[in-house]
Amino acid sequence: MRLPCAPGTVWPDTRMGACAPHSAGQRNQMRFLASLEHTMERWSTTVWQSLVPRQKKQAEVVGILRRECDDRALILDRRRTLVPNAFVIELPPESHRQLTDDSAQVAGHLAAHIRRHAAEQGYTFAGPVAVHLAPADDAGVGRFRIRSHISPLHR
C-alpha cells in the first residue's frame, strides 16, 4: 500500500535501527529511566513491607499522615489553615535497620504525599515539610507510630 505523496517525495525509514541520529542517546536515556523506575519500586516495596503488614493496604501509612495533617490543622483565617510540617515515624528497630540506607528517599517520597494532600486541601506550612524515620525507643510499638508538630522556618 502506498501513501499519497507528491511525486519524488521520499518517506523516511522508520524502523528502530534507522531512526534519528540520536537514537542511541535516547535508548541510554530510556535505560536510565527504567533503572530509576526499578529503584523507586524497590524502595516503595521496602517501605510498605516494613511499615504495613502484608494484609493491610499500602495506603494506610499515607492515610495516617494525611489524617495527622487534618487532625492537627490550625485555622488562622478564612483562607489559611496551618498544618504540621515536621513528622517523625517511629519504626520497630528491625524495620528501621532495613530502611537505613534508603531512609532519605523514603522520607522524600512520604513528604511528597503530604505536600500533595496539603495542596489538595488548601493547607499551608510554617516551613519545609520534613519526614524523619527513627527507631522506636520503647518495645511497645508494634508496627509504627507517627508524631508531628509545626516547625517554623528558621532564618
CSV table of C-alpha atoms in Angstrom, one decimal:
chain,number,residue,atom,x,y,z
A,1,MET,CA,0.0,0.0,0.0
A,2,ARG,CA,1.4,3.4,-0.9
A,3,LEU,CA,0.5,6.6,0.8
A,4,PRO,CA,-0.4,9.5,-1.3
A,5,CYS,CA,2.5,11.9,-1.6
A,6,ALA,CA,4.0,14.4,-4.0
A,7,PRO,CA,6.0,12.9,-6.9
A,8,GLY,CA,9.6,12.4,-5.9
A,9,THR,CA,8.9,12.6,-2.1
A,10,VAL,CA,10.9,10.0,-0.1
A,11,TRP,CA,9.4,8.7,3.1
A,12,PRO,CA,12.0,8.3,5.9
A,13,ASP,CA,12.8,4.8,7.0
A,14,THR,CA,11.1,4.5,10.5
A,15,ARG,CA,12.4,1.2,11.6
A,16,MET,CA,14.0,1.2,15.1
A,17,GLY,CA,17.6,0.8,13.8
A,18,ALA,CA,17.3,3.6,11.2
A,19,CYS,CA,15.7,6.3,13.5
A,20,ALA,CA,17.1,9.7,14.0
A,21,PRO,CA,20.8,10.1,14.7
A,22,HIS,CA,20.2,10.4,18.4
A,23,SER,CA,18.5,7.0,18.8
A,24,ALA,CA,21.5,5.6,20.8
A,25,GLY,CA,21.3,8.5,23.2
A,26,GLN,CA,17.5,8.1,23.5
A,27,ARG,CA,18.0,4.4,24.2
A,28,ASN,CA,20.5,5.3,27.0
A,29,GLN,CA,18.0,7.7,28.5
A,30,MET,CA,15.3,5.1,28.4
A,31,ARG,CA,17.6,2.6,30.2
A,32,PHE,CA,18.4,5.2,32.8
A,33,LEU,CA,14.7,5.9,33.3
A,34,ALA,CA,13.9,2.2,33.5
A,35,SER,CA,16.6,1.8,36.1
A,36,LEU,CA,15.4,4.7,38.1
A,37,GLU,CA,11.8,3.4,38.0
A,38,HIS,CA,13.0,0.0,39.2
A,39,THR,CA,14.9,1.6,42.1
A,40,MET,CA,11.9,3.6,43.1
A,41,GLU,CA,9.7,0.5,43.0
A,42,ARG,CA,12.2,-1.4,45.2
A,43,TRP,CA,12.2,1.5,47.8
A,44,SER,CA,8.5,1.7,47.8
A,45,THR,CA,8.2,-2.1,48.3
A,46,THR,CA,10.7,-2.0,51.2
A,47,VAL,CA,8.8,0.8,52.8
A,48,TRP,CA,5.4,-0.9,52.6
A,49,GLN,CA,6.8,-4.2,53.8
A,50,SER,CA,8.5,-2.5,56.8
A,51,LEU,CA,5.6,-0.3,57.8
A,52,VAL,CA,2.5,-2.2,56.9
A,53,PRO,CA,1.7,-5.8,57.5
A,54,ARG,CA,1.1,-7.7,54.2
A,55,GLN,CA,-2.7,-8.0,54.7
A,56,LYS,CA,-3.1,-4.2,55.1
A,57,LYS,CA,-3.4,-1.8,52.2
A,58,GLN,CA,-0.3,0.2,51.3
A,59,ALA,CA,-2.2,3.4,51.6
A,60,GLU,CA,-2.5,3.1,55.3
A,61,VAL,CA,0.7,4.9,56.1
A,62,VAL,CA,-0.1,7.8,53.7
A,63,GLY,CA,-3.6,7.9,55.1
A,64,ILE,CA,-2.4,8.2,58.6
A,65,LEU,CA,0.0,11.0,57.6
A,66,ARG,CA,-3.0,12.8,55.9
A,67,ARG,CA,-5.2,12.3,59.0
A,68,GLU,CA,-2.4,13.7,61.1
A,69,CYS,CA,-2.4,16.9,59.0
A,70,ASP,CA,-6.2,17.1,59.1
A,71,ASP,CA,-6.5,16.4,62.9
A,72,ARG,CA,-3.7,18.9,63.8
A,73,ALA,CA,-4.8,21.7,61.5
A,74,LEU,CA,-5.0,25.3,62.9
A,75,ILE,CA,-7.3,27.7,61.2
A,76,LEU,CA,-5.6,31.0,61.0
A,77,ASP,CA,-8.2,32.9,59.0
A,78,ARG,CA,-10.7,32.3,56.3
A,79,ARG,CA,-8.1,31.5,53.7
A,80,ARG,CA,-5.3,29.9,55.6
A,81,THR,CA,-5.1,26.7,57.6
A,82,LEU,CA,-1.7,25.8,59.1
A,83,VAL,CA,-0.8,22.1,59.4
A,84,PRO,CA,2.2,20.3,60.8
A,85,ASN,CA,5.3,20.2,58.6
A,86,ALA,CA,7.6,18.0,60.7
A,87,PHE,CA,6.8,14.3,61.0
A,88,VAL,CA,8.7,11.6,62.9
A,89,ILE,CA,7.8,8.0,62.0
A,90,GLU,CA,9.0,5.6,64.8
A,91,LEU,CA,9.6,2.2,63.5
A,92,PRO,CA,10.4,-1.1,65.2
A,93,PRO,CA,14.2,-1.4,65.4
A,94,GLU,CA,14.5,-4.2,62.8
A,95,SER,CA,12.4,-2.3,60.3
A,96,HIS,CA,14.5,0.9,60.9
A,97,ARG,CA,17.7,-1.1,60.2
A,98,GLN,CA,16.3,-2.4,56.9
A,99,LEU,CA,15.5,1.2,55.8
A,100,THR,CA,18.7,2.9,57.0
A,101,ASP,CA,20.3,3.1,53.6
A,102,ASP,CA,17.2,4.4,51.8
A,103,SER,CA,15.7,6.5,54.6
A,104,ALA,CA,16.3,9.8,52.8
A,105,GLN,CA,14.5,8.6,49.6
A,106,VAL,CA,11.6,7.1,51.6
A,107,ALA,CA,11.2,10.2,53.7
A,108,GLY,CA,11.2,12.3,50.5
A,109,HIS,CA,8.5,10.1,48.9
A,110,LEU,CA,6.3,10.4,52.0
A,111,ALA,CA,6.9,14.1,52.2
A,112,ALA,CA,5.7,14.4,48.6
A,113,HIS,CA,2.4,12.7,49.6
A,114,ILE,CA,2.0,15.1,52.4
A,115,ARG,CA,2.6,18.2,50.2
A,116,ARG,CA,0.2,16.8,47.6
A,117,HIS,CA,-2.5,16.3,50.3
A,118,ALA,CA,-1.9,19.8,51.6
A,119,ALA,CA,-2.2,21.3,48.1
A,120,GLU,CA,-5.5,19.5,47.5
A,121,GLN,CA,-6.9,20.7,50.8
A,122,GLY,CA,-5.6,24.3,50.6
A,123,TYR,CA,-3.3,23.9,53.7
A,124,THR,CA,-0.2,25.9,54.3
A,125,PHE,CA,3.0,25.0,56.2
A,126,ALA,CA,5.1,27.1,58.5
A,127,GLY,CA,8.3,25.8,56.9
A,128,PRO,CA,9.5,23.0,54.6
A,129,VAL,CA,7.9,19.5,55.1
A,130,ALA,CA,10.3,17.1,56.7
A,131,VAL,CA,9.8,13.4,57.4
A,132,HIS,CA,12.2,11.6,59.7
A,133,LEU,CA,12.4,7.8,60.2
A,134,ALA,CA,13.5,6.9,63.7
A,135,PRO,CA,13.8,3.7,65.7
A,136,ALA,CA,11.2,3.3,68.4
A,137,ASP,CA,12.5,3.9,71.9
A,138,ASP,CA,10.2,1.5,73.6
A,139,ALA,CA,9.2,-2.0,72.8
A,140,GLY,CA,5.5,-1.1,72.9
A,141,VAL,CA,5.5,0.0,69.2
A,142,GLY,CA,4.0,-2.9,67.3
A,143,ARG,CA,4.3,-1.5,63.8
A,144,PHE,CA,4.9,2.2,63.7
A,145,ARG,CA,3.9,5.4,65.4
A,146,ILE,CA,3.7,8.9,63.9
A,147,ARG,CA,4.3,12.2,65.7
A,148,SER,CA,4.0,15.6,64.1
A,149,HIS,CA,4.5,19.2,65.0
A,150,ILE,CA,4.7,22.6,63.4
A,151,SER,CA,8.3,23.7,62.9
A,152,PRO,CA,8.7,27.3,61.7
A,153,LEU,CA,11.3,28.2,59.1
A,154,HIS,CA,14.4,29.4,60.8
A,155,ARG,CA,16.1,32.4,59.1
